[in-house]
Amino acid sequence: MPVMPPARPLALLALATLAACNRQAPPPPGPTSTAATAASATTTATGSHASAQATQSSTTGHGVKESTDAYEFSYSWPAAADALPALRAQLAADEAKTRATLLHDAAQGQKEAARDKYPFHPYTHWQEWQVVTDLPGWLSLSSLVGNDSGGAHPNYGYAAILWDKAAGQQRQPLDLFTSPAALAKAIRADFCKALDAQRAKKRGGNASLGSASGFDECIDPLAQTVILGSLRHKGFDRIGFLIAPYEAGPYAEGSYEVTLPVTPAVLAAVKPEWRGAFAAE
């Protein structure tokens, strides 16, 4: 999104409903329970030359914004992530790689537009990491990831990082469970029920769009972006599923999010060595 507001405290895993086919990129949903306010960097551009000012410290987080006639780029992460050197380095490397890809693609797009004589729209990439939950041994982050290469509408999805503070490394949420099948068995019925309730709300009381739509069946929750959260801050007691457009419904319906409690059945699917990180209801 060309304009990305600073992170702000929101209810746990709250998502905004996003409008379809709008060339302005959607606002970040901010799935966070303890989001720190990240510093916002100011960028000015003249012609195709951008000057970017970025902030980075353990108290303010990091944010950068760049704008030229070829591209717009923004990337930020909160103070909680900046305070962990290994995580900060990982995020900085991802920022640099993402920016380099954007600049390459935008340059190619400009060449093609000039060659084929059609208007060029600046390419954009925006990404704002926010805190889902910050526990003594863990930091859970999620991010809206958006791109616009001049099509009918921007495209966006989600990313997540589960950081093991003691080990100083990222872990995949599903790796904390005995198997994907065990977790799916524990949550699938509740997931499908919650998803259909949201579909009905978006569809005027009916969870179905018709048999030909392809968006009436339940989807695989574990194929979505999985995040672990905490309402009571005593351990992971929530498991969330961030669902990008086209996964559970047409683009016009925007994204979906399902948040489920960590029940005894879910806890039973956690590997014994990780059960101390969870708190079942």
C-alpha positions as a LaTeX table, in Angstrom:
\begin{tabular}{lrrr}
\hline
Residue & $x$ (\AA) & $y$ (\AA) & $z$ (\AA) \\
\hline
Met1 & 0.00 & 0.00 & 0.00 \\
Pro2 & 1.46 & 3.38 & $-0.79$ \\
Val3 & 0.34 & 4.68 & 2.61 \\
Met4 & 0.72 & 2.47 & 5.66 \\
Pro5 & $-0.37$ & 3.84 & 9.05 \\
Pro6 & 1.74 & 3.08 & 12.08 \\
Ala7 & 0.98 & $-0.04$ & 14.08 \\
Arg8 & $-1.65$ & 0.42 & 16.75 \\
Pro9 & $-3.01$ & $-1.72$ & 19.57 \\
Leu10 & $-5.93$ & $-3.84$ & 18.37 \\
Ala11 & $-7.92$ & $-6.78$ & 19.71 \\
Leu12 & $-6.21$ & $-10.16$ & 19.38 \\
Leu13 & $-6.05$ & $-11.28$ & 15.76 \\
Ala14 & $-8.57$ & $-8.64$ & 14.56 \\
Leu15 & $-8.79$ & $-8.28$ & 10.78 \\
Ala16 & $-10.30$ & $-5.55$ & 8.66 \\
Thr17 & $-12.67$ & $-6.46$ & 5.82 \\
Leu18 & $-11.04$ & $-5.43$ & 2.58 \\
Ala19 & $-12.72$ & $-3.94$ & $-0.48$ \\
Ala20 & $-12.30$ & $-5.54$ & $-3.87$ \\
Cys21 & $-10.71$ & $-4.28$ & $-7.07$ \\
Asn22 & $-9.52$ & $-1.03$ & $-5.54$ \\
Arg23 & $-6.19$ & 0.20 & $-6.82$ \\
Gln24 & $-5.45$ & 1.60 & $-3.40$ \\
Ala25 & $-3.93$ & $-1.21$ & $-1.36$ \\
Pro26 & $-5.89$ & $-2.46$ & 1.66 \\
Pro27 & $-4.92$ & $-1.32$ & 5.16 \\
Pro28 & $-2.97$ & $-3.70$ & 7.37 \\
Pro29 & $-5.28$ & $-5.80$ & 9.53 \\
Gly30 & $-3.01$ & $-5.65$ & 12.54 \\
Pro31 & $-3.49$ & $-9.11$ & 14.06 \\
Thr32 & $-1.87$ & $-8.23$ & 17.36 \\
Ser33 & $-2.47$ & $-8.38$ & 21.06 \\
Thr34 & 0.47 & $-6.34$ & 22.30 \\
Ala35 & 1.53 & $-4.38$ & 19.25 \\
Ala36 & 4.26 & $-1.86$ & 19.91 \\
Thr37 & 4.10 & 1.42 & 18.02 \\
Ala38 & 6.74 & 1.17 & 15.33 \\
Ala39 & 8.59 & 4.30 & 14.30 \\
Ser40 & 7.54 & 5.60 & 10.91 \\
Ala41 & 10.28 & 6.68 & 8.52 \\
Thr42 & 9.90 & 9.64 & 6.21 \\
Thr43 & 10.89 & 9.31 & 2.57 \\
Thr44 & 11.03 & 11.99 & $-0.08$ \\
Ala45 & 11.46 & 11.46 & $-3.79$ \\
Thr46 & 12.41 & 13.67 & $-6.69$ \\
Gly47 & 11.99 & 12.13 & $-10.12$ \\
Ser48 & 13.34 & 8.61 & $-9.93$ \\
His49 & 15.71 & 9.33 & $-7.06$ \\
Ala50 & 14.48 & 8.43 & $-3.58$ \\
Ser51 & 16.00 & 9.28 & $-0.25$ \\
Ala52 & 14.83 & 7.05 & 2.59 \\
Gln53 & 15.18 & 7.65 & 6.29 \\
Ala54 & 14.85 & 4.54 & 8.45 \\
Thr55 & 14.66 & 4.13 & 12.20 \\
Gln56 & 16.14 & 1.17 & 14.01 \\
Ser57 & 16.59 & 0.72 & 17.75 \\
Ser58 & 15.49 & $-1.65$ & 20.47 \\
Thr59 & 12.98 & 0.93 & 21.74 \\
Thr60 & 11.33 & 2.16 & 18.57 \\
Gly61 & 11.49 & $-0.71$ & 16.11 \\
His62 & 12.32 & $-0.21$ & 12.46 \\
Gly63 & 10.49 & 1.28 & 9.52 \\
Val64 & 11.43 & 2.37 & 6.02 \\
Lys65 & 9.40 & 3.93 & 3.22 \\
Glu66 & 10.59 & 4.77 & $-0.27$ \\
Ser67 & 8.72 & 6.33 & $-3.16$ \\
Thr68 & 9.88 & 6.98 & $-6.74$ \\
Asp69 & 8.24 & 7.17 & $-10.13$ \\
Ala70 & 9.04 & 3.46 & $-10.54$ \\
Tyr71 & 8.16 & 1.94 & $-7.17$ \\
Glu72 & 6.87 & 2.42 & $-3.66$ \\
Phe73 & 8.30 & 0.30 & $-0.86$ \\
Ser74 & 7.57 & 0.07 & 2.83 \\
Tyr75 & 8.76 & $-2.45$ & 5.41 \\
Ser76 & 8.66 & $-2.31$ & 9.18 \\
Trp77 & 8.95 & $-4.37$ & 12.31 \\
Pro78 & 8.19 & $-3.58$ & 15.96 \\
Ala79 & 10.47 & $-2.90$ & 18.91 \\
Ala80 & 9.94 & $-6.38$ & 20.35 \\
Ala81 & 11.52 & $-7.89$ & 17.23 \\
Asp82 & 14.25 & $-5.28$ & 16.99 \\
Ala83 & 15.39 & $-6.14$ & 20.52 \\
Leu84 & 16.35 & $-9.67$ & 19.42 \\
Pro85 & 19.59 & $-9.44$ & 17.37 \\
Ala86 & 19.19 & $-12.68$ & 15.42 \\
Leu87 & 15.59 & $-11.90$ & 14.53 \\
Arg88 & 16.49 & $-8.34$ & 13.61 \\
Ala89 & 19.18 & $-9.64$ & 11.25 \\
Gln90 & 16.72 & $-12.09$ & 9.67 \\
Leu91 & 14.16 & $-9.36$ & 9.08 \\
Ala92 & 16.80 & $-6.98$ & 7.70 \\
Ala93 & 17.94 & $-9.64$ & 5.23 \\
Asp94 & 14.35 & $-10.24$ & 4.12 \\
Glu95 & 13.80 & $-6.50$ & 3.71 \\
Ala96 & 16.90 & $-6.16$ & 1.52 \\
Lys97 & 15.97 & $-9.17$ & $-0.63$ \\
Thr98 & 12.37 & $-8.00$ & $-1.02$ \\
Arg99 & 13.43 & $-4.48$ & $-1.96$ \\
Ala100 & 15.94 & $-5.75$ & $-4.54$ \\
Thr101 & 13.26 & $-7.92$ & $-6.15$ \\
Leu102 & 10.85 & $-5.00$ & $-6.29$ \\
Leu103 & 13.41 & $-2.70$ & $-7.93$ \\
His104 & 14.27 & $-5.35$ & $-10.53$ \\
Asp105 & 10.63 & $-6.06$ & $-11.35$ \\
Ala106 & 9.73 & $-2.37$ & $-11.51$ \\
Ala107 & 12.60 & $-1.67$ & $-13.92$ \\
Gln108 & 11.45 & $-4.52$ & $-16.14$ \\
Gly109 & 7.88 & $-3.22$ & $-15.98$ \\
Gln110 & 8.97 & 0.24 & $-17.06$ \\
Lys111 & 10.85 & $-1.19$ & $-20.03$ \\
Glu112 & 7.86 & $-3.25$ & $-21.12$ \\
Ala113 & 5.48 & $-0.29$ & $-20.76$ \\
Ala114 & 7.76 & 1.91 & $-22.85$ \\
Arg115 & 8.21 & $-0.79$ & $-25.47$ \\
Asp116 & 4.50 & $-1.59$ & $-25.78$ \\
Lys117 & 3.36 & 2.01 & $-25.26$ \\
Tyr118 & 0.98 & 1.62 & $-22.32$ \\
Pro119 & 0.81 & 3.61 & $-19.07$ \\
Phe120 & 3.14 & 2.46 & $-16.35$ \\
His121 & 1.91 & 2.36 & $-12.77$ \\
Pro122 & 4.58 & 2.28 & $-10.05$ \\
Tyr123 & 5.10 & $-1.15$ & $-8.55$ \\
Thr124 & 4.50 & $-1.36$ & $-4.81$ \\
His125 & 5.39 & $-3.64$ & $-1.95$ \\
Trp126 & 4.31 & $-3.12$ & 1.63 \\
Gln127 & 4.92 & $-5.21$ & 4.70 \\
Glu128 & 4.34 & $-4.41$ & 8.35 \\
Trp129 & 5.29 & $-6.96$ & 10.98 \\
Gln130 & 3.22 & $-6.73$ & 14.14 \\
Val131 & 3.23 & $-8.53$ & 17.45 \\
Val132 & 0.61 & $-11.24$ & 17.91 \\
Thr133 & 1.88 & $-12.01$ & 21.39 \\
Asp134 & 5.09 & $-11.51$ & 23.36 \\
Leu135 & 5.68 & $-14.17$ & 26.01 \\
Pro136 & 8.79 & $-14.62$ & 28.18 \\
Gly137 & 10.11 & $-17.40$ & 25.93 \\
Trp138 & 8.40 & $-16.62$ & 22.66 \\
Leu139 & 7.63 & $-13.83$ & 20.23 \\
Ser140 & 4.82 & $-14.40$ & 17.72 \\
Leu141 & 4.62 & $-12.03$ & 14.76 \\
Ser142 & 2.34 & $-11.75$ & 11.76 \\
Ser143 & 2.40 & $-9.56$ & 8.70 \\
Leu144 & 0.22 & $-8.49$ & 5.83 \\
Val145 & 2.29 & $-8.75$ & 2.65 \\
Gly146 & 1.02 & $-6.72$ & $-0.28$ \\
Asn147 & 2.12 & $-6.23$ & $-3.86$ \\
Asp148 & 0.79 & $-4.19$ & $-6.75$ \\
Ser149 & 2.27 & $-4.49$ & $-10.22$ \\
Gly150 & $-0.36$ & $-2.43$ & $-11.99$ \\
Gly151 & $-3.08$ & $-5.04$ & $-12.38$ \\
Ala152 & $-6.78$ & $-4.72$ & $-11.67$ \\
His153 & $-6.18$ & $-4.72$ & $-7.93$ \\
Pro154 & $-3.37$ & $-5.28$ & $-5.44$ \\
Asn155 & $-2.58$ & $-8.78$ & $-4.26$ \\
Tyr156 & $-1.87$ & $-9.57$ & $-0.66$ \\
Gly157 & $-1.33$ & $-12.45$ & 1.68 \\
Tyr158 & 0.13 & $-13.17$ & 5.08 \\
Ala159 & 3.36 & $-14.24$ & 6.74 \\
Ala160 & 4.18 & $-15.28$ & 10.28 \\
Ile161 & 7.23 & $-15.76$ & 12.46 \\
Leu162 & 7.29 & $-17.76$ & 15.69 \\
Trp163 & 10.53 & $-16.92$ & 17.47 \\
Asp164 & 12.00 & $-19.14$ & 20.17 \\
Lys165 & 13.84 & $-16.66$ & 22.37 \\
Ala166 & 15.83 & $-19.25$ & 24.31 \\
Ala167 & 17.11 & $-20.96$ & 21.17 \\
Gly168 & 17.46 & $-17.70$ & 19.23 \\
Gln169 & 15.76 & $-19.13$ & 16.16 \\
Gln170 & 12.52 & $-19.29$ & 14.24 \\
Arg171 & 10.25 & $-22.29$ & 14.60 \\
Gln172 & 7.31 & $-23.29$ & 12.45 \\
Pro173 & 4.05 & $-23.42$ & 14.45 \\
Leu174 & 3.14 & $-26.84$ & 13.06 \\
Asp175 & 6.49 & $-28.23$ & 14.24 \\
Leu176 & 5.27 & $-27.83$ & 17.83 \\
Phe177 & 2.60 & $-30.47$ & 17.21 \\
Thr178 & 2.95 & $-34.24$ & 16.98 \\
Ser179 & 1.67 & $-34.19$ & 13.40 \\
Pro180 & $-0.47$ & $-32.02$ & 11.09 \\
Ala181 & $-3.07$ & $-34.79$ & 11.09 \\
Ala182 & $-3.34$ & $-34.73$ & 14.89 \\
Leu183 & $-3.81$ & $-30.97$ & 14.97 \\
Ala184 & $-6.27$ & $-31.02$ & 12.07 \\
Lys185 & $-8.36$ & $-33.62$ & 13.85 \\
Ala186 & $-8.47$ & $-31.45$ & 16.98 \\
Ile187 & $-9.54$ & $-28.25$ & 15.26 \\
Arg188 & $-11.17$ & $-28.98$ & 11.90 \\
Ala189 & $-14.81$ & $-29.15$ & 13.00 \\
Asp190 & $-14.55$ & $-25.88$ & 14.96 \\
Phe191 & $-12.58$ & $-24.25$ & 12.16 \\
Cys192 & $-15.16$ & $-25.12$ & 9.50 \\
Lys193 & $-18.02$ & $-23.95$ & 11.71 \\
Ala194 & $-16.32$ & $-20.61$ & 12.39 \\
Leu195 & $-15.43$ & $-20.14$ & 8.72 \\
Asp196 & $-19.01$ & $-20.74$ & 7.59 \\
Ala197 & $-20.28$ & $-18.29$ & 10.22 \\
Gln198 & $-18.02$ & $-15.61$ & 8.74 \\
Arg199 & $-19.03$ & $-16.53$ & 5.21 \\
Ala200 & $-22.70$ & $-16.17$ & 6.15 \\
Lys201 & $-22.03$ & $-12.76$ & 7.66 \\
Lys202 & $-20.34$ & $-11.57$ & 4.47 \\
Arg203 & $-22.93$ & $-13.19$ & 2.22 \\
Gly204 & $-26.09$ & $-11.77$ & 3.72 \\
Gly205 & $-26.92$ & $-14.70$ & 5.97 \\
Asn206 & $-26.07$ & $-17.54$ & 3.60 \\
Ala207 & $-22.74$ & $-19.35$ & 3.81 \\
Ser208 & $-23.12$ & $-20.66$ & 0.26 \\
Leu209 & $-22.55$ & $-18.88$ & $-3.04$ \\
Gly210 & $-23.90$ & $-21.81$ & $-5.04$ \\
Ser211 & $-22.42$ & $-25.10$ & $-6.10$ \\
Ala212 & $-20.62$ & $-23.58$ & $-9.08$ \\
Ser213 & $-18.74$ & $-20.99$ & $-7.05$ \\
Gly214 & $-16.03$ & $-23.24$ & $-5.65$ \\
Phe215 & $-16.12$ & $-21.24$ & $-2.40$ \\
Asp216 & $-18.64$ & $-23.23$ & $-0.37$ \\
Glu217 & $-16.55$ & $-26.10$ & 0.92 \\
Cys218 & $-14.38$ & $-25.96$ & 4.00 \\
Ile219 & $-10.70$ & $-25.44$ & 3.32 \\
Asp220 & $-7.59$ & $-26.97$ & 4.85 \\
Pro221 & $-6.82$ & $-24.82$ & 7.90 \\
Leu222 & $-3.20$ & $-25.94$ & 8.01 \\
Ala223 & $-2.61$ & $-24.75$ & 4.45 \\
Gln224 & $-3.24$ & $-21.20$ & 5.67 \\
Thr225 & $-0.91$ & $-18.93$ & 7.63 \\
Val226 & $-0.97$ & $-20.33$ & 11.17 \\
Ile227 & $-0.20$ & $-18.07$ & 14.11 \\
Leu228 & $-0.05$ & $-18.75$ & 17.83 \\
Gly229 & $-1.43$ & $-16.14$ & 20.21 \\
Ser230 & $-2.20$ & $-15.59$ & 23.84 \\
Leu231 & $-5.13$ & $-13.89$ & 25.50 \\
Arg232 & $-4.05$ & $-14.42$ & 29.10 \\
His233 & $-0.29$ & $-14.14$ & 28.50 \\
Lys234 & 0.42 & $-17.33$ & 30.43 \\
Gly235 & 1.13 & $-19.41$ & 27.36 \\
Phe236 & $-0.26$ & $-19.95$ & 23.89 \\
Asp237 & $-4.01$ & $-20.24$ & 24.41 \\
Arg238 & $-5.15$ & $-19.22$ & 20.92 \\
Ile239 & $-4.37$ & $-20.57$ & 17.47 \\
Gly240 & $-5.18$ & $-18.38$ & 14.49 \\
Phe241 & $-5.53$ & $-18.97$ & 10.76 \\
Leu242 & $-5.02$ & $-16.01$ & 8.41 \\
Ile243 & $-6.71$ & $-16.67$ & 5.09 \\
Ala244 & $-5.91$ & $-14.61$ & 2.00 \\
Pro245 & $-8.45$ & $-13.70$ & $-0.71$ \\
Tyr246 & $-9.41$ & $-16.48$ & $-3.12$ \\
Glu247 & $-8.74$ & $-19.16$ & $-0.50$ \\
Ala248 & $-12.17$ & $-19.20$ & 1.20 \\
Gly249 & $-14.08$ & $-16.77$ & $-0.98$ \\
Pro250 & $-13.80$ & $-14.45$ & $-3.98$ \\
Tyr251 & $-11.58$ & $-11.38$ & $-3.86$ \\
Ala252 & $-14.62$ & $-9.21$ & $-3.16$ \\
Glu253 & $-15.01$ & $-10.88$ & 0.23 \\
Gly254 & $-11.49$ & $-9.96$ & 1.25 \\
Ser255 & $-9.54$ & $-11.99$ & 3.76 \\
Tyr256 & $-10.82$ & $-14.31$ & 6.44 \\
Glu257 & $-9.46$ & $-15.04$ & 9.88 \\
Val258 & $-10.40$ & $-17.85$ & 12.20 \\
Thr259 & $-9.21$ & $-17.82$ & 15.80 \\
Leu260 & $-9.75$ & $-20.86$ & 18.00 \\
Pro261 & $-8.98$ & $-21.53$ & 21.66 \\
Val262 & $-6.35$ & $-24.05$ & 22.64 \\
Thr263 & $-8.61$ & $-26.78$ & 24.00 \\
Pro264 & $-7.51$ & $-29.96$ & 25.79 \\
Ala265 & $-7.82$ & $-31.73$ & 22.43 \\
Val266 & $-5.43$ & $-29.24$ & 20.83 \\
Leu267 & $-3.05$ & $-29.51$ & 23.79 \\
Ala268 & $-3.03$ & $-33.28$ & 23.41 \\
Ala269 & $-1.71$ & $-32.79$ & 19.87 \\
Val270 & 1.26 & $-30.71$ & 21.10 \\
Lys271 & 4.62 & $-32.46$ & 21.34 \\
Pro272 & 5.48 & $-33.18$ & 24.99 \\
Glu273 & 8.57 & $-30.97$ & 24.89 \\
Trp274 & 6.49 & $-27.95$ & 23.92 \\
Arg275 & 3.42 & $-28.38$ & 26.13 \\
Gly276 & 4.84 & $-26.02$ & 28.74 \\
Ala277 & 4.50 & $-23.19$ & 26.19 \\
Phe278 & 0.73 & $-23.72$ & 25.91 \\
Ala279 & $-2.16$ & $-22.98$ & 28.25 \\
Ala280 & $-5.38$ & $-24.84$ & 27.41 \\
Glu281 & $-8.76$ & $-23.43$ & 28.34 \\
\hline
\end{tabular}
